[in-house]
Structures are given as C-alpha cells and as structure tokens.
Short mmCIF file of C-alpha atoms (C1' of nucleotides) in Angstrom, two decimals:
data_model
loop_
_atom_site.label_atom_id
_atom_site.label_comp_id
_atom_site.label_asym_id
_atom_site.label_seq_id
_atom_site.Cartn_x
_atom_site.Cartn_y
_atom_site.Cartn_z
CA MET A 1 -13.14 -30.92 -3.06
CA SER A 2 -14.10 -27.30 -2.26
CA VAL A 3 -11.74 -24.95 -4.46
CA VAL A 4 -12.95 -21.92 -2.37
CA THR A 5 -13.37 -22.28 1.43
CA SER A 6 -14.70 -19.11 1.93
CA ALA A 7 -13.28 -15.29 1.77
CA ALA A 8 -10.79 -14.34 4.60
CA GLY A 9 -9.35 -10.90 4.75
CA GLY A 10 -7.08 -11.07 7.92
CA THR A 11 -3.89 -13.11 8.35
CA GLU A 12 -5.23 -14.40 11.61
CA ASP A 13 -8.00 -16.16 9.96
CA VAL A 14 -5.92 -17.39 7.35
CA VAL A 15 -3.64 -19.20 10.36
CA ASP A 16 -6.70 -20.93 11.32
CA LEU A 17 -8.14 -21.92 8.20
CA VAL A 18 -4.94 -23.59 6.90
CA ARG A 19 -4.49 -25.18 10.01
CA THR A 20 -7.69 -26.85 10.25
CA ALA A 21 -7.06 -27.74 6.49
CA ILE A 22 -4.15 -30.09 7.25
CA HIS A 23 -5.97 -31.04 10.64
CA GLU A 24 -8.96 -32.34 8.51
CA GLY A 25 -6.68 -33.89 6.03
CA GLU A 26 -7.75 -31.73 3.17
CA PHE A 27 -3.90 -30.87 2.75
CA ALA A 28 -2.01 -33.93 2.88
CA PRO A 29 1.22 -34.54 4.23
CA ASN A 30 4.42 -33.44 1.71
CA GLN A 31 1.66 -31.69 0.31
CA ARG A 32 3.27 -28.21 -1.44
CA LEU A 33 1.39 -25.37 -0.14
CA VAL A 34 1.94 -22.67 -2.77
CA GLU A 35 1.31 -19.05 -1.85
CA ALA A 36 -0.50 -18.06 -4.90
CA ASP A 37 -2.82 -20.98 -4.50
CA LEU A 38 -3.83 -20.33 -1.32
CA SER A 39 -4.68 -16.79 -1.64
CA VAL A 40 -6.96 -17.50 -4.26
CA GLN A 41 -8.42 -20.33 -2.16
CA PHE A 42 -8.93 -18.53 1.08
CA GLY A 43 -9.79 -15.21 -0.80
CA ALA A 44 -6.63 -13.66 1.10
CA SER A 45 -3.73 -11.98 0.20
CA ARG A 46 -0.42 -13.11 -0.52
CA ALA A 47 1.25 -11.46 2.04
CA ALA A 48 -1.48 -13.16 4.43
CA VAL A 49 -1.06 -16.22 3.59
CA ARG A 50 2.70 -15.75 3.80
CA THR A 51 2.42 -14.61 7.27
CA ALA A 52 0.18 -17.56 8.40
CA LEU A 53 2.83 -20.03 6.73
CA VAL A 54 5.68 -18.38 8.73
CA GLN A 55 3.71 -18.91 11.87
CA LEU A 56 2.38 -22.41 10.97
CA ALA A 57 6.13 -23.14 10.45
CA ALA A 58 7.07 -22.25 13.75
CA GLU A 59 4.27 -24.20 15.02
CA GLY A 60 5.54 -27.21 13.15
CA LEU A 61 3.32 -27.80 10.93
CA VAL A 62 4.40 -26.97 7.79
CA GLU A 63 8.30 -27.15 6.75
CA ARG A 64 9.39 -24.06 4.81
CA VAL A 65 12.71 -23.78 2.82
CA GLN A 66 14.46 -20.54 1.66
CA ASN A 67 13.09 -19.78 -2.23
CA ARG A 68 11.42 -23.14 -2.50
CA GLY A 69 8.03 -22.77 -0.73
CA ALA A 70 6.05 -24.15 2.15
CA ARG A 71 4.83 -28.25 2.52
CA VAL A 72 2.77 -30.00 4.59
CA ARG A 73 5.21 -31.39 7.70
CA ALA A 74 4.97 -35.02 7.53
CA VAL A 75 5.47 -37.06 10.99
CA SER A 76 7.00 -40.14 10.76
CA LEU A 77 6.50 -43.18 13.09
CA GLY A 78 9.72 -42.25 15.11
CA GLU A 79 8.64 -38.90 15.42
CA ALA A 80 5.23 -39.54 16.58
CA ILE A 81 7.03 -41.98 19.38
CA GLU A 82 8.98 -39.24 20.42
CA ILE A 83 6.14 -36.92 20.61
CA SER A 84 4.04 -39.15 22.68
CA GLU A 85 7.27 -39.80 25.07
CA VAL A 86 7.02 -36.03 25.59
CA ARG A 87 3.55 -35.97 26.09
CA MET A 88 3.77 -38.58 28.58
CA VAL A 89 5.79 -36.69 30.67
CA VAL A 90 4.21 -33.29 30.45
CA GLU A 91 1.04 -34.63 30.81
CA GLY A 92 2.19 -36.50 34.04
CA LEU A 93 3.23 -33.20 35.39
CA CYS A 94 -0.26 -32.07 34.74
CA ALA A 95 -1.71 -35.10 36.23
CA ALA A 96 0.16 -34.98 39.49
CA LYS A 97 -0.46 -30.73 39.77
CA ALA A 98 -4.21 -31.59 39.11
CA ALA A 99 -4.19 -33.98 42.32
CA GLU A 100 -2.70 -30.83 44.10
CA ARG A 101 -4.92 -28.28 42.83
CA ALA A 102 -8.17 -29.39 41.26
CA THR A 103 -11.32 -28.16 42.55
CA ASP A 104 -14.21 -29.97 43.57
CA GLU A 105 -16.11 -28.76 40.37
CA ASP A 106 -13.12 -30.49 38.68
CA LEU A 107 -12.99 -33.48 40.49
CA GLU A 108 -16.85 -34.15 39.84
CA ALA A 109 -16.39 -33.26 36.56
CA LEU A 110 -13.92 -36.20 36.43
CA ARG A 111 -15.95 -38.57 38.32
CA GLN A 112 -18.96 -37.85 35.38
CA ILE A 113 -16.09 -38.26 32.82
CA GLY A 114 -15.06 -41.55 33.99
CA ASP A 115 -18.92 -42.78 34.47
CA ASP A 116 -19.52 -41.95 30.76
CA MET A 117 -16.46 -43.55 29.73
CA ARG A 118 -17.26 -47.02 31.33
CA GLY A 119 -21.08 -46.49 29.64
CA ALA A 120 -19.56 -45.72 26.08
CA VAL A 121 -17.37 -49.13 26.17
CA GLU A 122 -20.16 -51.09 27.12
CA ARG A 123 -22.22 -49.45 24.81
CA GLY A 124 -19.52 -50.37 22.12
CA ASP A 125 -19.40 -46.51 20.90
CA VAL A 126 -16.02 -46.05 19.84
CA PHE A 127 -16.84 -42.62 18.85
CA ALA A 128 -18.09 -41.65 22.39
CA TYR A 129 -15.31 -42.89 23.87
CA SER A 130 -12.59 -41.09 21.91
CA ASP A 131 -14.16 -37.80 22.32
CA LEU A 132 -14.55 -38.84 26.16
CA ASN A 133 -10.85 -39.60 25.91
CA ARG A 134 -10.13 -36.25 24.80
CA ARG A 135 -12.06 -34.36 27.24
CA LEU A 136 -10.27 -36.39 29.99
CA HIS A 137 -7.06 -35.31 29.32
CA THR A 138 -8.31 -31.75 28.50
CA ALA A 139 -9.97 -31.66 31.85
CA VAL A 140 -6.78 -32.81 33.85
CA ARG A 141 -4.77 -30.14 31.74
CA ALA A 142 -7.22 -27.99 32.84
CA ALA A 143 -7.33 -28.81 36.66
CA ALA A 144 -3.55 -28.36 36.88
CA GLY A 145 -3.72 -24.72 35.85
CA GLN A 146 0.11 -25.26 34.39
CA GLN A 147 -0.12 -22.81 31.25
CA VAL A 148 3.18 -23.70 30.36
CA ALA A 149 2.71 -27.07 29.85
CA GLU A 150 -0.42 -26.59 28.71
CA GLY A 151 0.93 -24.47 25.49
CA VAL A 152 3.37 -27.29 25.17
CA LEU A 153 0.81 -30.11 24.99
CA GLU A 154 -1.22 -28.19 22.69
CA ARG A 155 1.32 -27.29 20.00
CA LEU A 156 2.62 -31.06 20.55
CA ARG A 157 -0.78 -32.19 20.05
CA GLY A 158 -1.13 -30.22 16.91
CA GLN A 159 1.59 -32.27 15.22
CA ASN A 160 0.14 -35.80 15.77
CA VAL A 161 -3.75 -35.65 15.65
CA ARG A 162 -3.35 -37.89 12.91
CA HIS A 163 -1.86 -40.57 14.62
CA GLN A 164 -4.02 -39.73 17.76
CA PHE A 165 -7.29 -39.92 15.46
CA ARG A 166 -6.47 -43.38 14.35
CA LEU A 167 -5.33 -44.99 17.28
CA ALA A 168 -8.93 -45.00 19.00
CA LEU A 169 -10.15 -46.88 16.57
CA LEU A 170 -8.20 -49.82 16.61
CA PRO A 171 -10.40 -52.82 17.90
CA GLY A 172 -10.04 -53.73 21.61
CA ARG A 173 -8.41 -50.59 22.04
CA ALA A 174 -10.82 -49.52 24.65
CA SER A 175 -11.04 -52.56 26.85
CA VAL A 176 -7.37 -51.94 27.34
CA SER A 177 -7.26 -48.21 28.02
CA LEU A 178 -10.63 -48.23 30.09
CA PRO A 179 -9.27 -49.21 33.33
CA GLN A 180 -5.71 -47.17 32.86
CA HIS A 181 -8.21 -44.02 32.54
CA LEU A 182 -10.24 -44.76 35.55
CA GLU A 183 -7.06 -45.72 37.42
CA ILE A 184 -6.06 -41.52 36.33
CA ILE A 185 -9.10 -40.30 37.58
CA GLU A 186 -9.58 -42.38 40.91
CA ALA A 187 -5.71 -41.19 41.88
CA VAL A 188 -6.43 -37.76 41.00
CA ARG A 189 -9.72 -37.73 42.98
CA ALA A 190 -7.97 -39.08 46.07
CA ARG A 191 -5.58 -36.02 45.77
CA ASP A 192 -2.45 -38.64 45.40
CA ALA A 193 -0.06 -36.82 43.07
CA ALA A 194 2.61 -39.26 42.65
CA ARG A 195 -0.32 -41.94 41.85
CA ALA A 196 -1.90 -39.71 39.05
CA GLU A 197 1.68 -39.36 37.62
CA ALA A 198 2.34 -42.75 37.38
CA ALA A 199 -1.13 -43.64 36.24
CA MET A 200 -1.04 -40.76 33.31
CA ARG A 201 2.50 -42.27 32.53
CA ALA A 202 1.68 -45.93 32.68
CA HIS A 203 -1.71 -44.82 30.35
CA LEU A 204 0.60 -42.84 27.62
CA ALA A 205 3.04 -45.47 28.03
CA SER A 206 0.66 -47.76 26.77
CA VAL A 207 -0.26 -45.73 23.91
CA ILE A 208 3.37 -45.53 22.65
CA GLU A 209 3.00 -49.47 22.60
CA THR A 210 0.47 -49.44 20.49
CA LEU A 211 1.67 -46.51 18.12
CA PRO A 212 3.55 -48.89 15.58
CA GLN A 213 0.04 -50.95 15.14
CA VAL A 214 -1.14 -47.68 13.48
CA GLY A 215 1.59 -46.91 11.32
CA THR A 216 1.92 -44.18 9.05
CA SER A 217 -0.08 -44.84 6.38
CA ARG A 218 -3.18 -42.47 5.07
CA LEU A 219 -6.28 -42.37 6.07
CA PRO A 220 -9.22 -44.12 4.32
CA MET B 1 24.53 1.46 23.10
CA SER B 2 24.84 0.79 19.29
CA VAL B 3 22.52 1.61 16.94
CA VAL B 4 23.67 0.04 13.88
CA THR B 5 24.33 -3.35 14.66
CA SER B 6 25.08 -4.75 11.45
CA ALA B 7 23.45 -5.19 7.65
CA ALA B 8 21.58 -7.92 7.60
CA GLY B 9 19.43 -8.50 4.23
CA GLY B 10 17.63 -12.07 4.83
CA THR B 11 14.92 -12.29 7.02
CA GLU B 12 16.51 -15.09 8.61
CA ASP B 13 19.43 -13.37 9.59
CA VAL B 14 16.78 -10.66 11.12
CA VAL B 15 15.24 -13.51 13.35
CA ASP B 16 18.83 -14.23 14.93
CA LEU B 17 19.57 -10.67 15.14
CA VAL B 18 16.58 -9.82 17.20
CA ARG B 19 16.59 -13.09 19.19
CA THR B 20 20.36 -12.62 20.24
CA ALA B 21 19.49 -9.00 21.16
CA ILE B 22 16.86 -10.04 23.36
CA HIS B 23 18.91 -12.75 25.10
CA GLU B 24 21.49 -10.38 25.62
CA GLY B 25 19.45 -7.90 27.13
CA GLU B 26 20.10 -5.32 24.58
CA PHE B 27 16.37 -5.43 24.07
CA ALA B 28 14.70 -5.16 27.90
CA PRO B 29 11.54 -6.89 28.71
CA ASN B 30 8.08 -5.06 27.56
CA GLN B 31 10.16 -3.15 25.26
CA ARG B 32 8.40 -2.19 22.25
CA LEU B 33 10.06 -3.52 18.93
CA VAL B 34 8.84 -1.07 16.30
CA GLU B 35 9.20 -2.67 12.77
CA ALA B 36 10.56 0.54 11.15
CA ASP B 37 13.28 1.35 13.89
CA LEU B 38 14.13 -2.52 13.72
CA SER B 39 14.47 -2.35 9.83
CA VAL B 40 17.20 0.59 10.14
CA GLN B 41 18.90 -0.57 13.41
CA PHE B 42 19.44 -4.11 11.45
CA GLY B 43 19.52 -2.75 8.00
CA ALA B 44 16.92 -4.85 6.64
CA SER B 45 13.58 -4.19 5.48
CA ARG B 46 10.48 -3.89 6.87
CA ALA B 47 9.08 -6.86 5.37
CA ALA B 48 11.68 -9.00 6.57
CA VAL B 49 11.07 -7.45 10.20
CA ARG B 50 7.67 -8.02 10.33
CA THR B 51 8.48 -11.69 8.98
CA ALA B 52 11.01 -12.08 11.72
CA LEU B 53 8.60 -10.55 14.68
CA VAL B 54 5.78 -13.14 13.48
CA GLN B 55 8.03 -16.21 13.92
CA LEU B 56 9.61 -14.98 17.11
CA ALA B 57 5.96 -14.19 18.59
CA ALA B 58 5.33 -18.26 17.69
CA GLU B 59 8.53 -18.82 19.47
CA GLY B 60 7.12 -17.26 22.54
CA LEU B 61 9.86 -14.35 22.79
CA VAL B 62 7.71 -11.40 21.90
CA GLU B 63 4.10 -10.80 22.01
CA ARG B 64 2.12 -9.07 19.34
CA VAL B 65 -1.63 -7.50 19.36
CA GLN B 66 -3.02 -6.65 16.15
CA ASN B 67 -2.39 -2.99 14.97
CA ARG B 68 -0.36 -2.36 18.40
CA GLY B 69 3.14 -3.83 17.50
CA ALA B 70 5.33 -5.82 19.12
CA ARG B 71 6.70 -5.89 22.33
CA VAL B 72 9.69 -8.33 24.06
CA ARG B 73 7.48 -10.66 26.19
CA ALA B 74 8.31 -10.55 30.08
CA VAL B 75 8.41 -13.65 31.49
CA SER B 76 6.99 -13.93 35.34
CA LEU B 77 8.25 -15.41 38.06
CA GLY B 78 5.18 -17.76 38.13
CA GLU B 79 5.67 -18.34 34.77
CA ALA B 80 9.66 -18.81 34.93
CA ILE B 81 8.59 -21.59 37.85
CA GLU B 82 6.28 -22.99 35.16
CA ILE B 83 8.77 -23.29 32.71
CA SER B 84 11.23 -24.77 35.03
CA GLU B 85 8.64 -27.59 36.05
CA VAL B 86 8.11 -28.57 32.43
CA ARG B 87 11.83 -28.29 31.82
CA MET B 88 12.37 -30.85 35.00
CA VAL B 89 9.83 -33.60 33.91
CA VAL B 90 11.45 -33.22 29.87
CA GLU B 91 14.71 -33.07 30.89
CA GLY B 92 14.34 -35.94 33.23
CA LEU B 93 13.11 -37.89 30.34
CA CYS B 94 16.04 -36.96 28.48
CA ALA B 95 18.23 -38.14 31.51
CA ALA B 96 16.77 -41.63 31.27
CA LYS B 97 17.08 -41.97 27.65
CA ALA B 98 20.94 -41.16 27.97
CA ALA B 99 21.38 -43.37 30.56
CA GLU B 100 20.01 -45.95 28.11
CA ARG B 101 21.38 -45.03 24.66
CA ALA B 102 24.95 -43.17 25.44
CA THR B 103 27.27 -43.97 23.43
CA ASP B 104 30.70 -44.46 25.36
CA GLU B 105 32.16 -41.11 23.85
CA ASP B 106 29.29 -39.48 25.05
CA LEU B 107 29.73 -40.98 28.63
CA GLU B 108 33.66 -40.32 28.46
CA ALA B 109 32.32 -36.89 27.53
CA LEU B 110 30.20 -37.15 30.62
CA ARG B 111 32.78 -37.91 33.16
CA GLN B 112 34.99 -35.19 31.85
CA ILE B 113 32.14 -32.51 32.49
CA GLY B 114 32.04 -33.92 35.98
CA ASP B 115 35.69 -33.26 36.63
CA ASP B 116 35.68 -30.01 35.26
CA MET B 117 33.21 -29.05 37.58
CA ARG B 118 34.27 -30.01 40.62
CA GLY B 119 37.77 -28.23 39.54
CA ALA B 120 35.65 -25.30 38.72
CA VAL B 121 34.21 -25.30 42.13
CA GLU B 122 37.63 -25.62 44.02
CA ARG B 123 38.68 -22.71 42.50
CA GLY B 124 35.54 -20.92 43.16
CA ASP B 125 35.09 -19.84 39.41
CA VAL B 126 31.31 -19.19 38.98
CA PHE B 127 31.60 -18.19 35.42
CA ALA B 128 33.31 -21.53 34.28
CA TYR B 129 30.85 -23.31 36.57
CA SER B 130 28.34 -21.66 34.83
CA ASP B 131 29.51 -22.83 31.26
CA LEU B 132 30.02 -25.86 32.25
CA ASN B 133 26.50 -26.16 33.84
CA ARG B 134 25.19 -25.57 30.48
CA ARG B 135 27.53 -27.89 28.61
CA LEU B 136 26.15 -30.68 31.08
CA HIS B 137 22.55 -29.96 30.30
CA THR B 138 23.48 -29.99 26.54
CA ALA B 139 25.60 -33.21 26.62
CA VAL B 140 23.05 -35.30 28.20
CA ARG B 141 19.92 -33.71 25.86
CA ALA B 142 22.61 -34.95 23.11
CA ALA B 143 23.41 -38.32 24.42
CA ALA B 144 19.31 -38.79 24.58
CA GLY B 145 19.02 -38.52 20.98
CA GLN B 146 15.01 -37.20 21.53
CA GLN B 147 14.70 -34.58 18.88
CA VAL B 148 11.20 -33.34 20.05
CA ALA B 149 12.25 -33.21 23.28
CA GLU B 150 15.23 -31.15 22.80
CA GLY B 151 13.25 -28.74 20.48
CA VAL B 152 10.89 -28.63 23.13
CA LEU B 153 13.85 -27.86 25.69
CA GLU B 154 15.32 -25.12 23.47
CA ARG B 155 12.15 -23.28 22.99
CA LEU B 156 11.49 -23.13 26.67
CA ARG B 157 15.34 -22.05 27.22
CA GLY B 158 15.10 -19.18 25.55
CA GLN B 159 12.12 -17.86 26.98
CA ASN B 160 14.08 -17.78 30.46
CA VAL B 161 17.71 -17.30 29.88
CA ARG B 162 17.45 -14.40 31.96
CA HIS B 163 16.58 -16.51 35.04
CA GLN B 164 18.79 -19.06 34.20
CA PHE B 165 21.80 -16.91 33.94
CA ARG B 166 21.14 -15.08 37.34
CA LEU B 167 20.80 -18.41 38.90
CA ALA B 168 24.32 -19.26 38.69
CA LEU B 169 25.21 -15.97 40.16
CA LEU B 170 23.83 -16.63 43.68
CA PRO B 171 26.73 -17.06 46.16
CA GLY B 172 26.80 -20.92 47.77
CA ARG B 173 24.66 -22.27 44.84
CA ALA B 174 27.31 -24.30 43.30
CA SER B 175 27.95 -26.30 46.74
CA VAL B 176 24.43 -27.16 46.83
CA SER B 177 24.14 -28.13 43.22
CA LEU B 178 27.55 -29.80 42.72
CA PRO B 179 26.14 -33.25 44.31
CA GLN B 180 23.08 -32.91 41.88
CA HIS B 181 25.29 -32.70 38.88
CA LEU B 182 27.59 -35.53 39.68
CA GLU B 183 24.78 -37.51 40.80
CA ILE B 184 23.59 -37.23 37.27
CA ILE B 185 26.61 -37.61 35.75
CA GLU B 186 27.09 -41.02 37.76
CA ALA B 187 23.94 -42.33 36.99
CA VAL B 188 23.75 -41.89 33.51
CA ARG B 189 27.45 -43.20 32.78
CA ALA B 190 25.86 -46.47 35.12
CA ARG B 191 22.93 -46.72 32.33
CA ASP B 192 20.46 -46.49 35.28
CA ALA B 193 17.31 -44.78 33.36
CA ALA B 194 15.33 -44.74 36.46
CA ARG B 195 18.12 -43.04 38.89
CA ALA B 196 19.10 -40.58 36.05
CA GLU B 197 15.53 -39.40 35.34
CA ALA B 198 14.95 -39.11 39.40
CA ALA B 199 18.66 -37.27 39.84
CA MET B 200 17.77 -34.93 37.00
CA ARG B 201 14.53 -33.92 38.25
CA ALA B 202 15.83 -33.58 41.93
CA HIS B 203 18.49 -31.32 40.55
CA LEU B 204 15.72 -29.17 38.59
CA ALA B 205 13.38 -29.44 41.79
CA SER B 206 16.25 -28.03 43.52
CA VAL B 207 16.42 -25.27 41.12
CA ILE B 208 12.82 -24.30 41.10
CA GLU B 209 13.04 -23.78 45.00
CA THR B 210 15.80 -21.40 44.60
CA LEU B 211 14.04 -19.37 41.76
CA PRO B 212 11.68 -16.89 43.74
CA GLN B 213 15.19 -16.06 45.78
CA VAL B 214 16.34 -14.55 42.16
CA GLY B 215 13.15 -12.68 41.16
CA THR B 216 12.16 -10.44 38.73
CA SER B 217 14.57 -7.41 38.93
CA ARG B 218 16.57 -6.21 35.98
CA LEU B 219 20.42 -6.95 35.55
CA PRO B 220 22.40 -4.85 36.60
"C1'" DT C 1 22.18 -43.07 -26.03
"C1'" DG C 2 23.55 -39.83 -22.24
"C1'" DA C 3 24.96 -36.02 -19.88
"C1'" DT C 4 24.96 -30.88 -19.89
"C1'" DC C 5 24.12 -26.58 -20.83
"C1'" DC C 6 20.59 -23.48 -21.57
"C1'" DA C 7 16.44 -21.01 -21.58
"C1'" DA C 8 11.38 -20.39 -20.27
"C1'" DG C 9 8.23 -20.95 -16.65
"C1'" DA C 10 6.87 -20.78 -12.03
"C1'" DT C 11 7.69 -19.69 -7.23
"C1'" DT C 12 9.21 -17.22 -3.75
"C1'" DG C 13 11.53 -13.04 -1.73
"C1'" DT C 14 12.09 -7.98 -1.80
"C1'" DG C 15 11.21 -2.81 -1.42
"C1'" DA C 16 8.06 1.04 -1.66
"C1'" DA C 17 3.61 3.33 -1.51
"C1'" DC C 18 -1.13 3.50 0.26
"C1'" DA C 19 -4.83 2.41 3.63
"C1'" DA C 20 -6.42 1.41 8.54
"C1'" DT C 21 -5.89 2.01 13.07
"C1'" DA C 22 -4.42 3.11 17.70
"C1'" DC C 23 -2.03 7.03 20.69
"C1'" DT C 24 -1.49 11.84 21.63
"C1'" DT C 25 -1.50 16.49 22.05
"C1'" DG C 26 -4.01 20.67 22.15
"C1'" DC C 27 -7.91 23.14 22.11
"C1'" DG C 28 -12.69 24.26 23.76
"C1'" DC C 29 -16.47 24.11 27.01
"C1'" DC C 30 -18.40 23.29 31.49
"C1'" DG D 1 -9.37 23.55 36.76
"C1'" DG D 2 -10.94 19.12 34.69
"C1'" DC D 3 -13.27 16.77 30.95
"C1'" DG D 4 -14.45 15.42 26.35
"C1'" DC D 5 -13.50 16.16 21.78
"C1'" DA D 6 -11.08 16.50 17.54
"C1'" DA D 7 -7.02 16.82 14.69
"C1'" DG D 8 -2.44 15.45 14.01
"C1'" DT D 9 1.32 11.79 14.48
"C1'" DA D 10 3.26 7.28 14.57
"C1'" DT D 11 2.75 3.14 13.59
"C1'" DT D 12 0.92 -1.17 12.07
"C1'" DG D 13 -1.33 -3.89 8.05
"C1'" DT D 14 -2.34 -4.70 3.04
"C1'" DT D 15 -1.42 -4.31 -1.74
"C1'" DC D 16 1.13 -3.94 -5.93
"C1'" DA D 17 4.81 -4.75 -8.94
"C1'" DC D 18 9.42 -6.14 -9.58
"C1'" DA D 19 13.81 -8.66 -8.52
"C1'" DA D 20 15.85 -13.49 -7.51
"C1'" DT D 21 16.07 -17.92 -7.20
"C1'" DC D 22 14.58 -22.83 -8.38
"C1'" DT D 23 12.25 -25.77 -11.34
"C1'" DT D 24 11.75 -28.29 -15.78
"C1'" DG D 25 11.97 -29.17 -20.55
"C1'" DG D 26 14.44 -29.35 -24.72
"C1'" DA D 27 18.37 -28.60 -27.82
"C1'" DT D 28 23.28 -29.65 -28.43
"C1'" DC D 29 27.08 -32.50 -28.34
"C1'" DA D 30 30.50 -36.32 -27.11
#
DNA sequence: TGATCCAAGATTGTGAACAATACTTGCGCC
DNA sequence: GGCGCAAGTATTGTTCACAATCTTGGATCA
C-alpha cells in the first residue's frame, strides 16, 4: 500500500483524494481517518484535511463525532436497500422526464447502448456489461435534464458504490437485467413517460431483490 | 435587526444558527456571508464559522466560490419545481411504505391530523392549516421508517422552505389541498400502498402546478 | 482477582497571526 | 470625458501553536 499518494496543497484536491480512496477501497469501512495521518499522506495541511472531512461527512461518506475524529461510514445491507429504494423512485422520475425531453441524439445514444449491451451479454463480457449499465443510467439521467434529481442520485451513488459494483459480478445477473434494460431504452425511445418510469422502477426493484445475495462482506 | 444573536462557542451551534437565520429570512438570498462578520455576530471563532459554511455549502444552503467567499444560495423557480418533483416521488415512496408499516398509533395520529385539518379549514385558520400540513408530511415520513428517504427530504426541504411557506398563504389553496390530504390519510389508513403513493403524488403534482403563482419574489 | 482511579499519550478543537487573492478607488493618460 | 492602470483595502486561505477532550495503560485497593 502506498503511503504518500501525491502532493495536494488545496483543500478541494484533498476532498477528491479521500473520496476516491474510499471508493477504491483503499480506506476500508469503519477505518479511522486521523487528520494528522492524512495530512502527511496527502501532503496537505491539517486544516485542509479537516475541511475535506467536514465536507465528506456532509456527503455521507464519512462519520464524524465530536472530539473523537472521523471514520469511513459503513453502509449496512438494510441501508443499501433503502438507498436503492430511493434511487428506484428518483431514477423512475428521470426515466419519465427523459421520455418527454430527450433529444434525437439522446435517443440514438440510448439505442447504441442497447445494442452494445446485447453484444456484451452474447460475448459473456461482464466487465463491459457493467460499464454499459453505468452508462445507460447516466445517459437517462442526462437526457432527463433534472439537475436536482441528478444531484440526489450522485450523492446516493457515492454511498453504495461498493454494493453496486459487486452486483454486476453475480453469475447470471446479466440475463436477468438485460431485458429490463432494453425495455427501459425502448420505452424512452417511444417517448412513453409512464412506461419508461414503470420499466425503470421494475428494473431497480429487481436490483433490490438481488441485493441480499451480495451481502455486506468485504471485497476479495 | 439584532446584531448579536447569541454567544455560541461550538461549531455545531454556528451551523444551526446560520441555518435558522437563513430559514427565518434574516439572511436574504444572495446575501454575502462574510466570515469575520458572522464570527462577531455569533460570538464564535472564525474557524468555527468557516467550518459551518463548508457544511452548509454541502447541504446546499450556501454557495462557496474559491477566494470569493460564501453567499446564501438563491433557488430559482425552476429549481423549486425540480425540488418538488423529486419530493413528489420520494414522498410517494414514503406514503407507500407508511401504508405497509404504520403502527396503529401512527394511523390514529393521522386520523387526528385529518380531523384537525377539517376544523382548521372550517375556521379559515390558514396558519393552523399550514402547521397541520407540515405535521402530516412529517407523520407520514415517520411512519414510513425510511431513514434515507427522510434524510433526502430533510435536505430538500431545507432548500425551499421559502417557497413552501408562501404556498400555504395563497387564498383558496386550502380548499384545493384539503381533499388531497384527506385522501392520503385515508389511503394510508386503509393500508393500500399503491393508493397512498398515488394520492401523495397527486397532491404534490398539484403543489407543483401552483408553484408558479408564488413566484420568486421576496417575502413581505 | 477484579474493579476503580489516575496519569500519560494521542487526537481533535480553537485561536491568532500571516500569506494570497479578489475587489475598489483614485489617478494619470489619451 | 472615458479608459487603463496601480496602489490600497477587504476578504479568504493557510500555518502554527496551544488548549480541551478522549483513550489507554498501569497502579492501587477492597
């Protein structure tokens, strides 16, 4: 494990560094984040680290208790389910908005993603499929043009990347989710808002049902 | 206008003080929040004020730009609508969960709120009705037991209290929203999740339609 | 043996001073 | 008279030292 990641003077840089370190798994859940340690690790001042921790605490990535420091917040399975439930309805809203507002370029991009997904599943390329999954959700959110929803989702996504990531690796998962993804794409392309919302919600409901199989265990 | 609100040493206190000051309208939208001024106004150190501003920026209440300080974030009408759209789907989720999980005490509390609402409308007491409106939404969220949704809603509510507050004062608004509120209560009490969600969404859709009449003008 | 208390170490919170940056005002010049 | 420029002011960002608080380990005593 590297001790000194890089030299970052500004406080904004430290926020990104700590955030990505948490996402990459370099900082495990419940691990203590001592200000002095981070300041030497990232080559930043303790004040910058402190500011970064306050901001990350507000984002829900770390937990801070008075006079006792900060630690990486661990999201339980129950909380991951709650997060996905909220994602379900908010992404449903985005799908509906996307069906109403998407430009022709947006629709073409969605069609392309759908085709690529079929190909990835045929090749059994789970990594490519996982990436396309992420791109699909991003594309729908972008087409929706709902900035507040986008912010909420971004925030929620940051809290359970761990669970999301593991989900795509489940064997046989793709064959379940592919038709759901294609239905979302088709509904948006048909500009049917209600159908798009229903399709997105059905897809995420399926994700929620699958979550318990992933559990809360550590990454390999 | 009072200059010194109170003496608050801790940084958590400063967060609350600034937050309520913004909510009460003491700090107008786009007003600059100079660290030194706030530190003397609240009797806290500049570091505490600084920390508070970082946290409030992450909450979306203030805007911070590098080397240019913080100011109260102004939410446009368009953003208020987007916020309400997200609220619509998330509170819809809460209503559905509430219908599934509410205890008998919860249901009794809802029934009481409904009765009080009828009384307030009959008396023409808009202030009491506005308060009951807030209590109804709070009660539904509490009965849902969905902590993540609650956090998201709390965050969103903090950003447009201004618009929400003005809405209740519109003449004739109560006669429109009362049946919607009663339908929500009845659906939850009937433990009909789908109907509760639909009722909550219909209610907030009506709120969204009314928002443009409120506009973005200042409070009197 | 076990619990309790106290002291030392570690860590966070606070305050003041200093440096860096953006904004403003006044002056000179065209 | 308007425009560019430069010094001055206001404000934020950073650093450092110190105080306050929590944790840990061992000594003391029933």
